[in-house]
MMTF fields as JSON, N, C-alpha, C and O atoms, coordinates in Angstrom:
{
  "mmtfVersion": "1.0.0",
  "mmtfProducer": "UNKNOWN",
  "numBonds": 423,
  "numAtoms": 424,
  "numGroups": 106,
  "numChains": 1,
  "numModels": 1,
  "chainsPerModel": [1],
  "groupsPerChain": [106],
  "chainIdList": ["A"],
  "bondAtomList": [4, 2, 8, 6, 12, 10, 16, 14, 20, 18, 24, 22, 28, 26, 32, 30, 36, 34, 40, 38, 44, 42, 48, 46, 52, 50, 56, 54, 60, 58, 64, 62, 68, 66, 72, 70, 76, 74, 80, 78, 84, 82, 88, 86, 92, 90, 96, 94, 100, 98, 104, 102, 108, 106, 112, 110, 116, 114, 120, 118, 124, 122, 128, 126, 132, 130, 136, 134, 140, 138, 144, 142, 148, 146, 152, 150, 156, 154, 160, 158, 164, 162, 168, 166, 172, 170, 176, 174, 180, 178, 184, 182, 188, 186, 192, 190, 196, 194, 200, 198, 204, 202, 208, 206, 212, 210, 216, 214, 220, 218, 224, 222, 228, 226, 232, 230, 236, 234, 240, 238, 244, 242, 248, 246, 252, 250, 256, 254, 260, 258, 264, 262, 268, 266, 272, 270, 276, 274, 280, 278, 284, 282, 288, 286, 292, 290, 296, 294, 300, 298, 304, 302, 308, 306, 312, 310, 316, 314, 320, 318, 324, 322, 328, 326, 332, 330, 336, 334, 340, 338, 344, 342, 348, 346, 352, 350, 356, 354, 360, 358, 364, 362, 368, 366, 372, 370, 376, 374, 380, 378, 384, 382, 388, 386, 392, 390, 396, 394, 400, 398, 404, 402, 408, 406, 412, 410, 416, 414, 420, 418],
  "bondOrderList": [1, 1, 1, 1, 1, 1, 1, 1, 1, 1, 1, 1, 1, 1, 1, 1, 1, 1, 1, 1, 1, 1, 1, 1, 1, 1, 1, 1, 1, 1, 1, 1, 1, 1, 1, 1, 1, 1, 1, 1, 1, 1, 1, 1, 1, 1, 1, 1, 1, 1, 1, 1, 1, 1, 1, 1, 1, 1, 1, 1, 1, 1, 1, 1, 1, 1, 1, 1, 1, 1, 1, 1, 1, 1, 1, 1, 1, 1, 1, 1, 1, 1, 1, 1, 1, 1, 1, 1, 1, 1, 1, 1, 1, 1, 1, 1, 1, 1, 1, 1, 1, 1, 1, 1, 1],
  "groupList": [{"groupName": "UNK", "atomNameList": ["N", "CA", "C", "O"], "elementList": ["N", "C", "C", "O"], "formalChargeList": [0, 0, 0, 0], "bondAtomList": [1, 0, 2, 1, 3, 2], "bondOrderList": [1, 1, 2], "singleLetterCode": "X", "chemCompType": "L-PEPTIDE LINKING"}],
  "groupTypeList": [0, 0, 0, 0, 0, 0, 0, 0, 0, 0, 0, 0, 0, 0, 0, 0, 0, 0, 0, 0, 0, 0, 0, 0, 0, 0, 0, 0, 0, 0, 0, 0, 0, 0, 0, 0, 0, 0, 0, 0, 0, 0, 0, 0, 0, 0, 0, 0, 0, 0, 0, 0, 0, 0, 0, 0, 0, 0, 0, 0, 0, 0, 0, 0, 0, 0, 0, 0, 0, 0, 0, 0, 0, 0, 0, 0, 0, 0, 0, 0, 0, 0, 0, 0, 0, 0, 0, 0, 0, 0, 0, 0, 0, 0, 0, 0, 0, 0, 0, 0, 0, 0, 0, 0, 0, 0],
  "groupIdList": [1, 2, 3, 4, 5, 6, 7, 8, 9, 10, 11, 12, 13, 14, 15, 16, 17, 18, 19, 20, 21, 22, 23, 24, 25, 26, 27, 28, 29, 30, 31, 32, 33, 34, 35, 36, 37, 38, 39, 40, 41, 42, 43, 44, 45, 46, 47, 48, 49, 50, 51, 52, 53, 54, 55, 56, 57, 58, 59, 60, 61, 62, 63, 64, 65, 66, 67, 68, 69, 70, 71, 72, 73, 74, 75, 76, 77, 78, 79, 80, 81, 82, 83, 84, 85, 86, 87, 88, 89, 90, 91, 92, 93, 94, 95, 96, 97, 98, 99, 100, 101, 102, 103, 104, 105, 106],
  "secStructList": [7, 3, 3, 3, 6, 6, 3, 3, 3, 7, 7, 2, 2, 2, 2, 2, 2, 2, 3, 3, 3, 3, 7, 7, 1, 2, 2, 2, 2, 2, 2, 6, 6, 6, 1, 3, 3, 3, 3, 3, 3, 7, 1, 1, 7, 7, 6, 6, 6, 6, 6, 6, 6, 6, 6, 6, 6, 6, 7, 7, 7, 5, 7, 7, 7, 7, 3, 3, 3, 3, 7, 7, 7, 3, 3, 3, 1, 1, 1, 7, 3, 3, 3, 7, 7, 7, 3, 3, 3, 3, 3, 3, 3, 5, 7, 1, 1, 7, 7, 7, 7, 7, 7, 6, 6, 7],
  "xCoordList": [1.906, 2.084, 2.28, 1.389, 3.25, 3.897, 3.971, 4.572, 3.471, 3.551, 4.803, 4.942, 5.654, 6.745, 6.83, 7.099, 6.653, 6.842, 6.452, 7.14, 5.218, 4.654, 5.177, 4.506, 6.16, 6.339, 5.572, 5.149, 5.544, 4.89, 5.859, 6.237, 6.345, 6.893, 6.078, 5.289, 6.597, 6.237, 7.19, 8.177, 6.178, 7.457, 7.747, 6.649, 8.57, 8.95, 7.894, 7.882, 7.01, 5.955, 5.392, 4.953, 4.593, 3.079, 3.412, 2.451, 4.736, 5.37, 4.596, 3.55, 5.468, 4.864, 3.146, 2.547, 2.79, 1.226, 0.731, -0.154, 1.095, 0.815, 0.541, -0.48, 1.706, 1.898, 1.809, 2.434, 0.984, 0.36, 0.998, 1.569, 0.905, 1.984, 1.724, 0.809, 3.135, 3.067, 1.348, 0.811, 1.197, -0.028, 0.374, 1.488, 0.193, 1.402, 0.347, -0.042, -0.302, -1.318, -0.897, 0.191, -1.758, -0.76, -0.81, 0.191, -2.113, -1.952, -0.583, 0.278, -0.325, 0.689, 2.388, 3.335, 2.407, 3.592, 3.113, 4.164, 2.244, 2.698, 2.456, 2.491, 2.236, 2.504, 3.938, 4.707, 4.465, 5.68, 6.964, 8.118, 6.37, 6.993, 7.085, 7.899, 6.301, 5.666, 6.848, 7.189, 7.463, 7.756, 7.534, 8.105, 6.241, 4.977, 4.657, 4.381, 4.762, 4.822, 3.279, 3.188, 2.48, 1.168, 1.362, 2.268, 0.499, 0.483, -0.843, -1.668, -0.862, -2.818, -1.979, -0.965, -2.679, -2.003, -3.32, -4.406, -3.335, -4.09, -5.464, -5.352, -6.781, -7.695, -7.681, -8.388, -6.592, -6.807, -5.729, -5.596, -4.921, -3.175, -4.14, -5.359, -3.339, -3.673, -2.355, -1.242, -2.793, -1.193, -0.211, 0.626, 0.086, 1.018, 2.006, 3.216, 1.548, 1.934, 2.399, 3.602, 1.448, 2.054, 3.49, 4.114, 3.863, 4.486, 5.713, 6.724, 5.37, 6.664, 6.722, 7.916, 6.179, 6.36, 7.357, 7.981, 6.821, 7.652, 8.969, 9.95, 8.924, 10.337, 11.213, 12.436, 10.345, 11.229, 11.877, 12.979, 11.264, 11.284, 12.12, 12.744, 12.055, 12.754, 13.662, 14.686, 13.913, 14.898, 15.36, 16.412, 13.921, 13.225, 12.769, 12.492, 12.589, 12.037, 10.592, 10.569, 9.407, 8.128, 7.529, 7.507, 7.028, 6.954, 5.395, 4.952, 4.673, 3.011, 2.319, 3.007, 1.262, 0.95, -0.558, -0.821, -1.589, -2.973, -3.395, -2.743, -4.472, -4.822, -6.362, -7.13, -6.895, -8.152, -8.965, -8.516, -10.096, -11.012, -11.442, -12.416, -10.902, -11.061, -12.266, -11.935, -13.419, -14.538, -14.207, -13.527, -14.568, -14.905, -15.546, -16.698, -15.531, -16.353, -17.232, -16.747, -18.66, -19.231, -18.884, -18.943, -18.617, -18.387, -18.91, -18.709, -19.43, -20.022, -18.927, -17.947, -19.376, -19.006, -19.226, -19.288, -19.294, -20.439, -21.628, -22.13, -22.166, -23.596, -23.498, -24.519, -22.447, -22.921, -21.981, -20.762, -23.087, -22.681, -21.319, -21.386, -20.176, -19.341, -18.697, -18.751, -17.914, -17.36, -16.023, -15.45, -15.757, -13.76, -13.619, -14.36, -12.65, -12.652, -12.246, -11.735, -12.541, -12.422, -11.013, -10.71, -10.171, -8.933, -8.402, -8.69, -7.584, -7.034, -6.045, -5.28, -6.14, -4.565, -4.312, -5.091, -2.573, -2.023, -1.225, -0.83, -0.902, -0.253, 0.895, 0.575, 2.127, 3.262, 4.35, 5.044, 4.087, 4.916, 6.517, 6.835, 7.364, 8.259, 9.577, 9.408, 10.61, 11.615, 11.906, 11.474, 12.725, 13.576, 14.557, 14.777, 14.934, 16.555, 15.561, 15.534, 15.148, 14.626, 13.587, 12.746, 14.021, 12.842, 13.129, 14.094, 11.373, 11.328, 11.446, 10.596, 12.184, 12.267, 11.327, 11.533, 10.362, 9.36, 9.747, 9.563, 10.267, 10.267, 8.758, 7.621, 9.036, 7.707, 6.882, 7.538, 6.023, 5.896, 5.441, 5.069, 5.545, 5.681, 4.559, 4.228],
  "yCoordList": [17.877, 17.676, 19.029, 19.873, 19.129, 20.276, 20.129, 19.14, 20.931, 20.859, 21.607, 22.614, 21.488, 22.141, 21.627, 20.446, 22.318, 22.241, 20.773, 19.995, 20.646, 18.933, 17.799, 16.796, 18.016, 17.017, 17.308, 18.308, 15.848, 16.3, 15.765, 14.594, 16.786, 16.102, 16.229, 17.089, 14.859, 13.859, 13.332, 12.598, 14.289, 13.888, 12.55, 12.183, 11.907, 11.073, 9.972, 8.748, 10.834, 10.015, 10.035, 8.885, 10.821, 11.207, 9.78, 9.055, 9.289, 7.803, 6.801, 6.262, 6.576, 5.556, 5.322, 4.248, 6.206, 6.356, 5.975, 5.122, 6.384, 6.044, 4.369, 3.763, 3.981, 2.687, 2.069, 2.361, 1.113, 0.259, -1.187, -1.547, -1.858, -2.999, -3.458, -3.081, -4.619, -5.426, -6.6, -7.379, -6.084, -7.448, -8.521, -8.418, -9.399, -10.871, -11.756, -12.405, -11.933, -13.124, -14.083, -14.061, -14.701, -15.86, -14.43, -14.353, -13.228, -12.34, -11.564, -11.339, -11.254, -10.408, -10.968, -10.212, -12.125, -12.372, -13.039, -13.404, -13.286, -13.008, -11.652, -11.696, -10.6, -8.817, -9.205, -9.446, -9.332, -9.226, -9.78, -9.366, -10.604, -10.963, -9.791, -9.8, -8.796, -7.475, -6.482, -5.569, -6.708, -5.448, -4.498, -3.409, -5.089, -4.621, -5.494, -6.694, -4.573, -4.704, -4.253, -3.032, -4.833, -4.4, -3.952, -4.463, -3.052, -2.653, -2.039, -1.26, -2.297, -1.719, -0.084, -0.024, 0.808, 1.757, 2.82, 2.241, 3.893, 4.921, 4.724, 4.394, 4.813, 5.52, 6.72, 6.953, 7.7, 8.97, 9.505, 10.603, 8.376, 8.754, 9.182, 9.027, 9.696, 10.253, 10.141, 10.39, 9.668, 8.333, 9.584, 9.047, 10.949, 11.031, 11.317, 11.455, 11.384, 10.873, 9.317, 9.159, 8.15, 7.155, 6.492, 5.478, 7.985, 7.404, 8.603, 8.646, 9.519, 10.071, 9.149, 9.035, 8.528, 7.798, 6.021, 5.476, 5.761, 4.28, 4.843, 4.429, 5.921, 6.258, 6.806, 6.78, 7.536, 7.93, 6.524, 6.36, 6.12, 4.754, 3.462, 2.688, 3.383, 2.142, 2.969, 2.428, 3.835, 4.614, 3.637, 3.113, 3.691, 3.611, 4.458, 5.616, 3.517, 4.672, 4.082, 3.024, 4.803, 4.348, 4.921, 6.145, 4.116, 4.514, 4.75, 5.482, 4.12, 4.002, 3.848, 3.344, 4.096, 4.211, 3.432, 3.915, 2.399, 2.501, 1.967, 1.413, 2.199, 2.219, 1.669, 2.034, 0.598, 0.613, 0.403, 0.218, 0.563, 0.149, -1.118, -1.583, -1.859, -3.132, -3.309, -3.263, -3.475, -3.613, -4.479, -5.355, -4.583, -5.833, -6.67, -6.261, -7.898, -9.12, -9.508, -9.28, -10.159, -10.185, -11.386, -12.292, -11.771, -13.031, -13.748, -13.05, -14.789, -15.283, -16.052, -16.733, -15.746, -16.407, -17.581, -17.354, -18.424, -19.205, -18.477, -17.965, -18.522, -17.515, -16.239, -15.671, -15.463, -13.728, -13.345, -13.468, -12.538, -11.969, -10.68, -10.02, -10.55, -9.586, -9.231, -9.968, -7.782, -7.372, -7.11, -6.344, -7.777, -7.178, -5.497, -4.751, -5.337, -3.303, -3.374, -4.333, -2.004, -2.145, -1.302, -0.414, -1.552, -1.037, -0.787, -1.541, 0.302, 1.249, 0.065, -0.367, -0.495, -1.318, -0.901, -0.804, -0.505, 0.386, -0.672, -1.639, -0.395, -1.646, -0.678, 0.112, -0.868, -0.104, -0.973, -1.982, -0.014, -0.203, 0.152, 1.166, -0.706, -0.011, 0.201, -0.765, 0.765, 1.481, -0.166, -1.13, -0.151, -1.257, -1.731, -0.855, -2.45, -2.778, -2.178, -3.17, -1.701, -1.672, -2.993, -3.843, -2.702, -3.935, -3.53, -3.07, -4.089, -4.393, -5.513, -6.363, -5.786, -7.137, -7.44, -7.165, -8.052, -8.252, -9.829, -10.743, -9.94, -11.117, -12.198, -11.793, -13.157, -13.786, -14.048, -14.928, -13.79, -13.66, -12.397, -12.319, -11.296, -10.118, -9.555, -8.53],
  "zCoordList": [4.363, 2.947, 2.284, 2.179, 1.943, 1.006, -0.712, -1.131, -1.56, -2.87, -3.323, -2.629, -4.135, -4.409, -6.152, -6.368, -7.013, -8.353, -8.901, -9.562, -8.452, -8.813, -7.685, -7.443, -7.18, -5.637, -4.468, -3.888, -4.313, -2.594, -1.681, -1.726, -0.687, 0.466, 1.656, 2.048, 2.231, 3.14, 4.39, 4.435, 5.703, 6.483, 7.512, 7.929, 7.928, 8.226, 8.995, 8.869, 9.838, 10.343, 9.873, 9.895, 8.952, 7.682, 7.118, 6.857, 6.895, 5.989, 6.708, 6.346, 8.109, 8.802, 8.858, 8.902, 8.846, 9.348, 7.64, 7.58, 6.644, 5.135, 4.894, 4.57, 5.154, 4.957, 6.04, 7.06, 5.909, 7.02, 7.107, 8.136, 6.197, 6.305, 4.61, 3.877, 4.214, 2.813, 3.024, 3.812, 1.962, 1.177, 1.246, 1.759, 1.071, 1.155, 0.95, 1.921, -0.361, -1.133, -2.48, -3.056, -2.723, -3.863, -5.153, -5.865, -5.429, -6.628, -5.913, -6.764, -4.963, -4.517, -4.976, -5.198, -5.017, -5.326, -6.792, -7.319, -7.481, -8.745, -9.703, -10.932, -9.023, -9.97, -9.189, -10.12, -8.283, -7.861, -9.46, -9.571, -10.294, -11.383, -12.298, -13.221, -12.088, -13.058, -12.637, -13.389, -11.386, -10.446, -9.934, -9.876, -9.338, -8.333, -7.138, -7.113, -6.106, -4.979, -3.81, -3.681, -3.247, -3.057, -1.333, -0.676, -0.784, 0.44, 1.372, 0.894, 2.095, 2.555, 3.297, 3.992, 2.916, 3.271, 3.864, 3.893, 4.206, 5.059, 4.462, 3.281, 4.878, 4.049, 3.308, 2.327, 3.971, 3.477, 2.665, 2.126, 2.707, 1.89, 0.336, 0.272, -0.744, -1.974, -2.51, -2.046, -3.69, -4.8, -4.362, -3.637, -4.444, -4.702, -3.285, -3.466, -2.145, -0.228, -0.816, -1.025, -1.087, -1.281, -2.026, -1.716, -3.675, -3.56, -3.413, -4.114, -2.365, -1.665, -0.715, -0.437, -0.155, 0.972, 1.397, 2.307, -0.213, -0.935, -1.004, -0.386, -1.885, -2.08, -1.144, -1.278, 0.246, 1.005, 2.094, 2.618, 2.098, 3.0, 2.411, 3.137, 1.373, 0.444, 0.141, 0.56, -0.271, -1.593, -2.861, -3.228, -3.341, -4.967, -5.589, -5.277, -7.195, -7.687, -8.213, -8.842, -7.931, -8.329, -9.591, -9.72, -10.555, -11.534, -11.728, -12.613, -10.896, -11.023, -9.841, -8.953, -9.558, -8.569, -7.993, -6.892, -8.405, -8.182, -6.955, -6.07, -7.035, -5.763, -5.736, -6.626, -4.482, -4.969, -2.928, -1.797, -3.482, -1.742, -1.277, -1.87, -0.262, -0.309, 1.009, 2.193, 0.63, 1.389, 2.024, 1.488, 3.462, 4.365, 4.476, 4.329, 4.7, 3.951, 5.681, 6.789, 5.369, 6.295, 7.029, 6.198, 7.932, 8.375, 9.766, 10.759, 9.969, 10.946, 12.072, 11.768, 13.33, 14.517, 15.664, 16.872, 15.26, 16.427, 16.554, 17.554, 14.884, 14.873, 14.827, 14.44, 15.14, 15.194, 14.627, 14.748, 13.554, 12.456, 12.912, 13.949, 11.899, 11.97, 10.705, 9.721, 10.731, 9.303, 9.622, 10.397, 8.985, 8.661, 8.258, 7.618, 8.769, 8.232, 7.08, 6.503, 6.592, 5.47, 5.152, 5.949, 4.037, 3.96, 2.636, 1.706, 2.469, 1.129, 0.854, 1.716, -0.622, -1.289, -2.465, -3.413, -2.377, -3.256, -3.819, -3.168, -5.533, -5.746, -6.564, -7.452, -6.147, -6.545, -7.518, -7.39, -8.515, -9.565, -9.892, -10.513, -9.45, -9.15, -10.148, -10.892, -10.561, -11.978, -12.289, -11.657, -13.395, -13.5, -12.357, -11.521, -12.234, -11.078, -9.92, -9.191, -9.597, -8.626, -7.257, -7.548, -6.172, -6.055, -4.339, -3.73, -3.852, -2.221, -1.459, -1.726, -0.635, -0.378, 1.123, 2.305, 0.484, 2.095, 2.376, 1.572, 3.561, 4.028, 4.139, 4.381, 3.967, 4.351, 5.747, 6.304, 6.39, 7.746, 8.464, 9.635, 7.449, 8.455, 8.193, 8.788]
}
């Protein structure tokens, strides 16, 4: 990660490793009406890797960036107790005319 006059660049794998895969829930496709797009992305990415990383990868333009910590929920097994990991979701705001197209499924 390089700073250069308020940008950060981000190189090609730092991307891959950023973004982990699309969100894909019933709130996810309705901010999708907003033109916002949601994604579980690194623990350690920081908004502005995320959104060199949207933009290097889509070639968009991101206008906002938040981000929040999604704790793991405790859950039982045929009796024994377990936790889901816990994971970073970034919810990207993206220019006008702009947009990501996530297939359904993936």
């Amino acid at each position: 990660m390089k700073r250069r006059s308020g940008k950060v660049s981000v190189t090609k794998g730092r991307m891959y490793e950023i973004i982990r895969a699309p969100v894909i829930t019933e709130k996810s496709t309705i901010i999708s009406e907003h033109n916002q797009v949601s994604f579980k992305v690194a623990m350690d990415a920081t908004k502005p890797e995320i959104k060199a990383a949207i933009e290097g990868l889509f070639s968009v333009k991101v206008m906002a960036v938040n981000t929040l910590r999604q704790k793991g929920k405790l859950k039982r097994f045929r009796g024994i107790l377990g936790k889901q990991s816990d994971y970073k979701k970034a919810i990207i705001t993206l220019a006008d005319g702009d947009s990501i197209d996530i297939p359904p499924g993936v």
